Tab-separated table of C-alpha atoms in Angstrom:
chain	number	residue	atom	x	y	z
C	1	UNK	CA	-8.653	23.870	10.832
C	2	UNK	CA	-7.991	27.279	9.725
C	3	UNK	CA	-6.312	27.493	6.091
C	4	UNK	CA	-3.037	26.767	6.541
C	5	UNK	CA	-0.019	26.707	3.557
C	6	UNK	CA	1.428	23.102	2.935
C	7	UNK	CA	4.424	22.382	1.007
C	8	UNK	CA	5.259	19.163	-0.496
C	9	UNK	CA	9.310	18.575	-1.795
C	10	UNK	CA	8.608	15.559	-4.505
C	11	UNK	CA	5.183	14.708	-6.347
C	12	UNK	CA	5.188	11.542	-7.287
C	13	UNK	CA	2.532	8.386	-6.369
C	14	UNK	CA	2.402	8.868	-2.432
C	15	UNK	CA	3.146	12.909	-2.724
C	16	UNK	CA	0.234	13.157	-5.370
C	17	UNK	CA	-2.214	10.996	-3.388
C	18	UNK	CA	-1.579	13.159	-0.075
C	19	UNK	CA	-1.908	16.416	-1.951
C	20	UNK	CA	-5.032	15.528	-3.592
C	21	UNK	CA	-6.258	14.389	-0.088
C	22	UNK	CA	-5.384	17.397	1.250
C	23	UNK	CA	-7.260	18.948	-1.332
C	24	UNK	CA	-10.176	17.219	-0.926
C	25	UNK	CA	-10.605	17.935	2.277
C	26	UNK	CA	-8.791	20.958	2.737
C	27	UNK	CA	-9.877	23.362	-0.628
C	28	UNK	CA	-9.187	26.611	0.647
C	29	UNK	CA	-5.500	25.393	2.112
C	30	UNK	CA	-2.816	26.827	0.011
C	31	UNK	CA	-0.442	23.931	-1.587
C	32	UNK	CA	2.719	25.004	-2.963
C	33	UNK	CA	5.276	21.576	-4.278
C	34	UNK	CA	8.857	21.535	-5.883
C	35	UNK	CA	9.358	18.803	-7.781
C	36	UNK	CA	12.183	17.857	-10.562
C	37	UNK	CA	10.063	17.168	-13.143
C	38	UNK	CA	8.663	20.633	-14.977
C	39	UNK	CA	5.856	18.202	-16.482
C	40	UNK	CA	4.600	17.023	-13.051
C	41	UNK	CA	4.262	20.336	-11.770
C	42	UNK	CA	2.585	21.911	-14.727
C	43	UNK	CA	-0.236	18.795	-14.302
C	44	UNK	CA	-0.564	19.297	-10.494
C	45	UNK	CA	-1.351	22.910	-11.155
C	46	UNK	CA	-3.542	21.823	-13.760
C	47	UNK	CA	-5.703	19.787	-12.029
C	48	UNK	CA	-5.716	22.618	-8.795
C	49	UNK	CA	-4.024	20.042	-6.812
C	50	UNK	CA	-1.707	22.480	-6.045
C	51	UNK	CA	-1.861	26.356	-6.073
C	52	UNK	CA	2.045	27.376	-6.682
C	53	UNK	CA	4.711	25.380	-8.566
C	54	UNK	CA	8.206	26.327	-7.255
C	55	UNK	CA	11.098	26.504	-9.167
C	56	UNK	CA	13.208	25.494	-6.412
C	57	UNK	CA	13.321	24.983	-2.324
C	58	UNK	CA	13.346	28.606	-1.409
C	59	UNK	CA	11.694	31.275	1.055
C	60	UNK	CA	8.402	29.864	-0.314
C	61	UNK	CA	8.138	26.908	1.994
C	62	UNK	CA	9.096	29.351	5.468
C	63	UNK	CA	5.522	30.123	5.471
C	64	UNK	CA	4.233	26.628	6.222
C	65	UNK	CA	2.569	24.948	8.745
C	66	UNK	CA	3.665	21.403	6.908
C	67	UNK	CA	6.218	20.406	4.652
C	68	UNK	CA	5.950	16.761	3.275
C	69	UNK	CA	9.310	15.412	2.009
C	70	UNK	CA	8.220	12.853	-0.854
C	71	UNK	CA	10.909	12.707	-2.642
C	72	UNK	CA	12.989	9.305	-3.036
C	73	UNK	CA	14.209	8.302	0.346
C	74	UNK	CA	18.603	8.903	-0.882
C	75	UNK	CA	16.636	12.960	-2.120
C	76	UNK	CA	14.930	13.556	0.893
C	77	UNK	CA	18.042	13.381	3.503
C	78	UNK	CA	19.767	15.998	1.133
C	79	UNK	CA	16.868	18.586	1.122
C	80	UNK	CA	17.277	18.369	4.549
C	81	UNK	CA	20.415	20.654	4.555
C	82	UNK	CA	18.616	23.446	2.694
C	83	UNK	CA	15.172	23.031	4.469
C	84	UNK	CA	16.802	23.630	8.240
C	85	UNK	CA	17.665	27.303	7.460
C	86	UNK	CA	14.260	27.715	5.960
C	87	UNK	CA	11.385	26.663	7.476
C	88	UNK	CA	9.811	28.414	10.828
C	89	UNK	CA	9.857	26.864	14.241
C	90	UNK	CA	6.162	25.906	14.437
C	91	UNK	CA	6.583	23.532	11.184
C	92	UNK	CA	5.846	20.132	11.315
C	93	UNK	CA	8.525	18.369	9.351
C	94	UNK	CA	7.389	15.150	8.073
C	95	UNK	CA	8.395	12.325	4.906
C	96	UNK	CA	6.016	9.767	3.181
C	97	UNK	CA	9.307	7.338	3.014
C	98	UNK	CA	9.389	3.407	3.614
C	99	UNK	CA	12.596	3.099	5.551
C	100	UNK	CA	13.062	5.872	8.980
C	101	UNK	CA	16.345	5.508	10.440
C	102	UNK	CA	18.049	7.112	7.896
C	103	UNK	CA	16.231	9.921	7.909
C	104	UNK	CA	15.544	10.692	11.818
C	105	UNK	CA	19.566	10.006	11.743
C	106	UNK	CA	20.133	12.774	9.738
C	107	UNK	CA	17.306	14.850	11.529
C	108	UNK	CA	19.346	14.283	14.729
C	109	UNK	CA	22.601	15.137	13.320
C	110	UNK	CA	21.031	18.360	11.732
C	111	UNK	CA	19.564	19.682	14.812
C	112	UNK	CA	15.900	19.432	13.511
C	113	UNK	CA	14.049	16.957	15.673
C	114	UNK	CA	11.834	19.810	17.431
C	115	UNK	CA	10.000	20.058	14.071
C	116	UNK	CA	9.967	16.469	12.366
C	117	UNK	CA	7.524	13.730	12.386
C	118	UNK	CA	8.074	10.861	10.515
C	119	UNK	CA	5.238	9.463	7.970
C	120	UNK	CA	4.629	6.445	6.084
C	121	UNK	CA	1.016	6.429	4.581
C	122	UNK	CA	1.195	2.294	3.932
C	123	UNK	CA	-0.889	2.440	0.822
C	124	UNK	CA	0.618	2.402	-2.945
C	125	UNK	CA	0.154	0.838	-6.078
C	126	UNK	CA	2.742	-1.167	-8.225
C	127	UNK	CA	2.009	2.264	-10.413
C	128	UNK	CA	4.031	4.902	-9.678
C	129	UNK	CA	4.193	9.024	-10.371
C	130	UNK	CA	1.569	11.725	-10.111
C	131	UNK	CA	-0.321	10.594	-12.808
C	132	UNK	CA	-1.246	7.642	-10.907
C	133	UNK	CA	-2.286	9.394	-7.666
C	134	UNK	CA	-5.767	9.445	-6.073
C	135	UNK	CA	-6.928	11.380	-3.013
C	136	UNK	CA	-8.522	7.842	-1.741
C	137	UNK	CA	-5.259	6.079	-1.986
C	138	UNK	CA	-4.269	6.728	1.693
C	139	UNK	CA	-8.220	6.504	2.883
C	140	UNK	CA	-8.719	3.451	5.476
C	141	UNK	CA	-4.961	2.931	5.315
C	142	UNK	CA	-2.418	2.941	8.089
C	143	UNK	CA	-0.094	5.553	8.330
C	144	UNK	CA	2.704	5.567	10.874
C	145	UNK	CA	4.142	8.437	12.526
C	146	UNK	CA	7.538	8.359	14.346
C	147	UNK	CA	8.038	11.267	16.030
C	148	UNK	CA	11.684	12.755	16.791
C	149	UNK	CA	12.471	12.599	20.386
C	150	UNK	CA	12.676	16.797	20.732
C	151	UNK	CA	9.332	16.966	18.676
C	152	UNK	CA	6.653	18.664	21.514
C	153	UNK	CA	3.206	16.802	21.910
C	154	UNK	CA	1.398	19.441	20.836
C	155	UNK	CA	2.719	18.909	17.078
C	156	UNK	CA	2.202	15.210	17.348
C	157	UNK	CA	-1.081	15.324	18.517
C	158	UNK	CA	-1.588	17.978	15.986
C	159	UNK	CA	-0.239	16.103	12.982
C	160	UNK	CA	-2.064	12.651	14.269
C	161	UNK	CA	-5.411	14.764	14.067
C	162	UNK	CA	-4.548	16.104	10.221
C	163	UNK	CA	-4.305	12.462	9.481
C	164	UNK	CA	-7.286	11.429	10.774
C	165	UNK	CA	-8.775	14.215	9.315
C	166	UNK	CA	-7.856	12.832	6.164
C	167	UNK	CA	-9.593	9.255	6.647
C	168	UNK	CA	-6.320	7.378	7.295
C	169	UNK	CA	-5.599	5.517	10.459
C	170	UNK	CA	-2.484	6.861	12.473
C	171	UNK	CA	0.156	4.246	14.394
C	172	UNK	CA	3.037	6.100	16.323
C	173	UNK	CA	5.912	3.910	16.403
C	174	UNK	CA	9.234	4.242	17.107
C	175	UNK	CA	11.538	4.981	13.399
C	176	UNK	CA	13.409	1.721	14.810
C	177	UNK	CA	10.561	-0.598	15.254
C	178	UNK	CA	8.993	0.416	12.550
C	179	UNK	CA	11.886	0.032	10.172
C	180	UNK	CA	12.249	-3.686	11.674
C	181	UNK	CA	8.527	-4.279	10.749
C	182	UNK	CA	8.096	-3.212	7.092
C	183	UNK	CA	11.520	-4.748	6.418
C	184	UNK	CA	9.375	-8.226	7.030
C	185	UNK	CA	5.874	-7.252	5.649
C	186	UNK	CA	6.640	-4.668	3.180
C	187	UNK	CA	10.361	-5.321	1.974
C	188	UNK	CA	10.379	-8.818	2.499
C	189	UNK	CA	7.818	-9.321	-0.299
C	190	UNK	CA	8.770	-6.991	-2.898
C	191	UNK	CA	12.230	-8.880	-2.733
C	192	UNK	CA	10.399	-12.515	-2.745
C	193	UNK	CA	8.278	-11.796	-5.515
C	194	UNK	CA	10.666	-9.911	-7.803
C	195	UNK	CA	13.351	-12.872	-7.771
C	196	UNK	CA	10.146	-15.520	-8.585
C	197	UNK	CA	9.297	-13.718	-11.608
C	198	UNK	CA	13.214	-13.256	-12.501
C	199	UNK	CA	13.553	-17.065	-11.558
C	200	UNK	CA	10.554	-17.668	-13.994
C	201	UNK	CA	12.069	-15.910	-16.360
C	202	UNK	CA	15.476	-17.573	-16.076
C	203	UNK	CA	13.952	-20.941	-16.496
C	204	UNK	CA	11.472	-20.500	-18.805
C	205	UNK	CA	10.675	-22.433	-21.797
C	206	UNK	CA	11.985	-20.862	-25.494
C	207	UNK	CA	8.331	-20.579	-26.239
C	208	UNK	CA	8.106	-18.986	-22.886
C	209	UNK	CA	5.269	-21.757	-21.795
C	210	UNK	CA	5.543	-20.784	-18.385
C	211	UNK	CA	4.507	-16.959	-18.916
C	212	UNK	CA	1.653	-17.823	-21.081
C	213	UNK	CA	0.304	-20.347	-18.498
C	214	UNK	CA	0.796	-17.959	-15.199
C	215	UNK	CA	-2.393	-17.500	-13.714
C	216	UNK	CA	-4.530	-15.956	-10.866
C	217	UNK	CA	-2.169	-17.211	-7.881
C	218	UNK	CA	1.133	-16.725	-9.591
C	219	UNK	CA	0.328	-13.079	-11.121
C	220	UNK	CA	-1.445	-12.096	-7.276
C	221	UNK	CA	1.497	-12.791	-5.363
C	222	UNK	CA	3.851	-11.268	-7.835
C	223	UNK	CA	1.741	-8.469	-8.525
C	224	UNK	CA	4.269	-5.953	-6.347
C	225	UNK	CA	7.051	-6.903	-8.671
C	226	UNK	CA	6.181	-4.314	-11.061
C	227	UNK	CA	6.541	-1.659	-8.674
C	228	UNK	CA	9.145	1.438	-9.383
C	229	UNK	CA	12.895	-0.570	-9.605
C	230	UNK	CA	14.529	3.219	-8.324
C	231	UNK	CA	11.842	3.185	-5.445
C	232	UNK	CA	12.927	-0.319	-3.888
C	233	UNK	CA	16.637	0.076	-5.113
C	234	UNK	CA	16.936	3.107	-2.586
C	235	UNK	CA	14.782	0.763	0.187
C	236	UNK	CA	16.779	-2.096	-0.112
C	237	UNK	CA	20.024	0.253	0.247
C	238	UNK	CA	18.136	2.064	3.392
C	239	UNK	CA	17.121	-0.299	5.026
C	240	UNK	CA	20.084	-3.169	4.354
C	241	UNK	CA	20.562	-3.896	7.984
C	242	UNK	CA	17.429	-5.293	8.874
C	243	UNK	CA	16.247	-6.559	5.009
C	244	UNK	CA	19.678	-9.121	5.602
C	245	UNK	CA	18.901	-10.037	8.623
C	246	UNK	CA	15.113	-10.883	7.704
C	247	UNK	CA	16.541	-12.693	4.698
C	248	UNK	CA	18.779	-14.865	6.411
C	249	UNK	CA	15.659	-15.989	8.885
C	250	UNK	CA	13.470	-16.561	5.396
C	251	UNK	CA	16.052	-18.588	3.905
C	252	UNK	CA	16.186	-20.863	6.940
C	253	UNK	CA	12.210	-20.969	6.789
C	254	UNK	CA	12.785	-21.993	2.718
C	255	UNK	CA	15.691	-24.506	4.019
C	256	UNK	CA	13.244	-26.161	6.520
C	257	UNK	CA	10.811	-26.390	3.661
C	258	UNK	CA	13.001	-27.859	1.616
C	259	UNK	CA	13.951	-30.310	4.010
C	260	UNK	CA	10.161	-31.618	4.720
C	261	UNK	CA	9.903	-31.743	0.722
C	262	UNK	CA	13.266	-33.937	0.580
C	263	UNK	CA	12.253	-36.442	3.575
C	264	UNK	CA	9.055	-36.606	2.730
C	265	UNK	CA	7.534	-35.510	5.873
C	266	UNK	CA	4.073	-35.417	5.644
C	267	UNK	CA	3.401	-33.824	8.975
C	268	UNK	CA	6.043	-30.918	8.453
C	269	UNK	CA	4.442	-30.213	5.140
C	270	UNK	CA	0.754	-30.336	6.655
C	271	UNK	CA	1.689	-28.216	9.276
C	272	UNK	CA	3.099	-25.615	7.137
C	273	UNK	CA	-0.282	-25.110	5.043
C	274	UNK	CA	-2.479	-25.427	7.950
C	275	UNK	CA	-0.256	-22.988	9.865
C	276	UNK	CA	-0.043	-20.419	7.156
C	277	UNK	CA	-3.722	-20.698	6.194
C	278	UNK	CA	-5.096	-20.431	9.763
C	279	UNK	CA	-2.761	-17.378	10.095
C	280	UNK	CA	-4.067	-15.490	7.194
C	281	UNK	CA	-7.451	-16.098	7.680
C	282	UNK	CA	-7.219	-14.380	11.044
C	283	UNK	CA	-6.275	-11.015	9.065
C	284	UNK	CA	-8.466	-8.528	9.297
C	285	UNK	CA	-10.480	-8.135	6.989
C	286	UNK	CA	-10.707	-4.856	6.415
C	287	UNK	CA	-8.320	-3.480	3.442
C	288	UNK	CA	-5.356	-0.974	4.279
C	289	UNK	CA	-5.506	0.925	1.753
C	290	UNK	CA	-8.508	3.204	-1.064
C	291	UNK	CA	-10.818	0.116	-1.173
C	292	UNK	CA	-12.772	-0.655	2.058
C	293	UNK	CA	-13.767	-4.155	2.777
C	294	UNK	CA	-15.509	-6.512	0.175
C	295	UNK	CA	-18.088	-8.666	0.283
C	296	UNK	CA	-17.262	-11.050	-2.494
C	297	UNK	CA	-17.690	-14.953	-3.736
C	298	UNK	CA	-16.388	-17.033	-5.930
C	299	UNK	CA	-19.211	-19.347	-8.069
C	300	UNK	CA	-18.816	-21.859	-10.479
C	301	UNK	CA	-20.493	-21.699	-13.515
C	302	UNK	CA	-20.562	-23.478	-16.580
C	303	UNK	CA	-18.793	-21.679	-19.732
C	304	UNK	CA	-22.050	-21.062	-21.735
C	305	UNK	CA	-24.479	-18.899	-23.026
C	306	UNK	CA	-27.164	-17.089	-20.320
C	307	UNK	CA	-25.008	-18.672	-17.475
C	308	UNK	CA	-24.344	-15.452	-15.441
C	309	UNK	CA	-27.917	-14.235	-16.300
C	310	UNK	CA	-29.450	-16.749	-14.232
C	311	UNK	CA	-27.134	-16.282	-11.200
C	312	UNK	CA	-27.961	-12.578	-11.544
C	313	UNK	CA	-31.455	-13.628	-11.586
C	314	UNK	CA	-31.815	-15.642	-8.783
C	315	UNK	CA	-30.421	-13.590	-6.247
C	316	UNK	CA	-32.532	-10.366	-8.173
C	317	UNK	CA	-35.318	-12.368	-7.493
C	318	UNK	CA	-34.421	-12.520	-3.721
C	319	UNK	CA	-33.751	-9.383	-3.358
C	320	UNK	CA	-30.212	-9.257	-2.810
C	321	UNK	CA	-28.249	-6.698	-4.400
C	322	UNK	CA	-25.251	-6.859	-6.487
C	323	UNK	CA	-22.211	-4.327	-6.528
C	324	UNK	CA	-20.126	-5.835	-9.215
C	325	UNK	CA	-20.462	-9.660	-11.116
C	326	UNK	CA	-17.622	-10.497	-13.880
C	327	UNK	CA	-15.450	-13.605	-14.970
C	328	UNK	CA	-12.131	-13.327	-13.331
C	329	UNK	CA	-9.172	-14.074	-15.629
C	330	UNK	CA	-7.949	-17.475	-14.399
C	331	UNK	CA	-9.152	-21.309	-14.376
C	332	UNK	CA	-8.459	-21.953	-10.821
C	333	UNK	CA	-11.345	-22.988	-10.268
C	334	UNK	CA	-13.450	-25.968	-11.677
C	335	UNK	CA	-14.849	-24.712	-14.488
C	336	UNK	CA	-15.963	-20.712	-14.688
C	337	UNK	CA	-14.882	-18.527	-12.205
C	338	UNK	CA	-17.541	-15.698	-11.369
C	339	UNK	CA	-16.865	-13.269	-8.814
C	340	UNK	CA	-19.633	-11.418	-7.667
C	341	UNK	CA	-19.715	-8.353	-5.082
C	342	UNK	CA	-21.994	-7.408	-3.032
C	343	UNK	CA	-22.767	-3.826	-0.740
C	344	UNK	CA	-22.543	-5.444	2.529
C	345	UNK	CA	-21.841	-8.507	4.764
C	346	UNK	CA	-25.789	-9.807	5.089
C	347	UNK	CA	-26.228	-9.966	1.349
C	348	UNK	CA	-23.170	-11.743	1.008
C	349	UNK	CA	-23.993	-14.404	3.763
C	350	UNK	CA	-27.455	-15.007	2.082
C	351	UNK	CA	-25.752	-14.860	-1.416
C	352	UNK	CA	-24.087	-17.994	-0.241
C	353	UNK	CA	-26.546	-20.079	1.157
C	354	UNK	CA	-28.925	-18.961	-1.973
C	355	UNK	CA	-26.685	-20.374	-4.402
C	356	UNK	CA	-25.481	-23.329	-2.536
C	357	UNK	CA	-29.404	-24.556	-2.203
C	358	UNK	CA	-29.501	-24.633	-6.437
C	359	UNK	CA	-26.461	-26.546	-5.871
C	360	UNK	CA	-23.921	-23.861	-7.274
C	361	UNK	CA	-20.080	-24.392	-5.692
C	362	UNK	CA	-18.956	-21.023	-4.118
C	363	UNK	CA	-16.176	-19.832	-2.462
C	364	UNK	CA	-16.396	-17.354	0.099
C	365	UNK	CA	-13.585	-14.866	0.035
């Protein structure tokens, strides 16, 4: 690709990452951003992750060949109004944001769906802002395009190959479907686990027992719930429609569990685990997001002196490699919990049976 200018309206988390990406890949592209923050601007040029900090949306951004809204989702439908005089008629028009009928509805009412695209790079972090961005966040992760109905193929298959180009995997859906499917496995579980840790918290003990004794499972699944509250305030607001009616099937899913746990019903409540577990494991593997797939295990070891050191040896001595080896932060397990990581799927498979033969209990990941 020839070096293009890009323009990006909002630099926060998912902005940053896409930038830096860009960047990565791209060096000689010319990046110009507005953001609101004077701070965030003044570090993106620091770091070269972008070349020109503007002071608002002006006659900068008619030059480009992209302009990423990444803005909060309520922001980005109001640059709209002063991007539609601005930008030129080969632009591809595109947001990072988690809900998409709002905005393609105001695309359509606006008159701009020859130029827009809709993105949503399904990678993040419970962090949030530029300082937190990485050009690997969106590498190996899914990003979905919904394309306008007035927007030619030639810019979709254009902006499909950019994304590739920047190791993420492209999905075109429709902004309908696809606002149906996050609602149940994106929104769905920011909403789940930010009222069990506000339940928690509700019901603690005054010495707050409960919070000292959370462990692995508890802080995994409500790991999202630190995520930005003005982020998922706007989402929930967005995309209200479909989160209720989602909700109202999950509550009947609770009500059904609760009604196993009241009567009892050891076949309802077997089913559900069995169910659930046999669904999960048939997940792919391979991570949506910066991190590719791991190779990992779970070992039990006793708590003492030289105990790791002789795992480490053992599979040194077999020549299997190890990525990573530490005590995870939990007692989930038996006794010790060692995780160890390994650089691909062979060494974890003999890993296993290794261990196993000098009678070591490990759980495969």
């Amino acid at each position: 690709m020839d070096s293009v200018k890009i323009g990006f309206i909002g630099l926060g988390l998912i902005g940053g990452s896409v930038a830096k990406a860009i960047r990565k890949y791209y060096p000689d592209h010319e990046i110009i951003a507005f953001d609101k923050s004077r701070e965030t601007l003044a570090l993106a040029v620091q770091d070269n992750t972008i070349d020109t900090a503007c002071a608002s949306i002006d006659e900068h951004f008619g030059s480009c060949s992209y302009i990423f809204l990444c803005a909060p989702v309520s922001c980005n439908t109001a640059y709209l109004a002063q991007l539609k005089t601005i930008i030129n008629e080969d632009c591809i028009l595109t947001d990072v944001g988690s809900v998409k009928t709002s905005i393609h509805e105001e695309i359509i009412a606006l008159g701009m769906e020859e130029n827009f695209i809709g993105g949503h790079p399904m990678a993040g972090s419970e962090k949030s802002g530029f300082a937190n961005s990485r050009p690997h966040l969106i590498e190996n992760a899914y990003y979905i395009l919904t394309p306008s109905g007035k927007v030619s193929r030639d810019k979709i298959d254009a902006y499909r190959a950019f994304v590739e180009s920047l190791k993420a995997i492209p999905v075109i859906l429709d902004y309908r479907e696809h606002d149906c499917i996050t609602g149940t496995i994106s929104h769905l579980p920011h909403l789940i686990a930010a009222t069990l840790v506000n339940y928690v918290k509700d019901h603690d003990t005054k010495d707050e027992l409960m919070k000292a004794l959370a462990a692995g499972g508890f802080k995994d699944l409500t790991r999202i719930a630190s995520s930005s509250p003005v982020m998922w305030q706007q989402i929930c607001l967005k995309n209200g429609e479909n989160i209720s009616r989602i909700l109202d099937g999950y509550i009947q899913a609770l009500e059904n569990v609760k009604n196993a746990v009241d009567s009892g019903s050891e076949s309802a409540l077997y089913s559900l685990f069995e169910t659930s577990r046999d669904y999960r494991n048939s997940m792919p593997g391979a991570s949506a997001g910066p991190i590719k797939k791991q190779y990992a295990l779970y070992c039990d070891i006793i708590d003492e002196a030289g105990g790791i050191a002789t795992i480490a040896t053992i599979l040194a001595s077999n020549n299997i490699n190890i990525k990573n080896i530490g005590i995870i932060h939990n007692r989930e397990f038996e006794e010790g919990a060692l995780r160890i990581e390994f650089y691909d799927e062979d060494s974890s498979v003999k890993a296993v049976e290794l261990l196993q033969k000098f009678h070591y209990i490990v759980y495969e990941t």
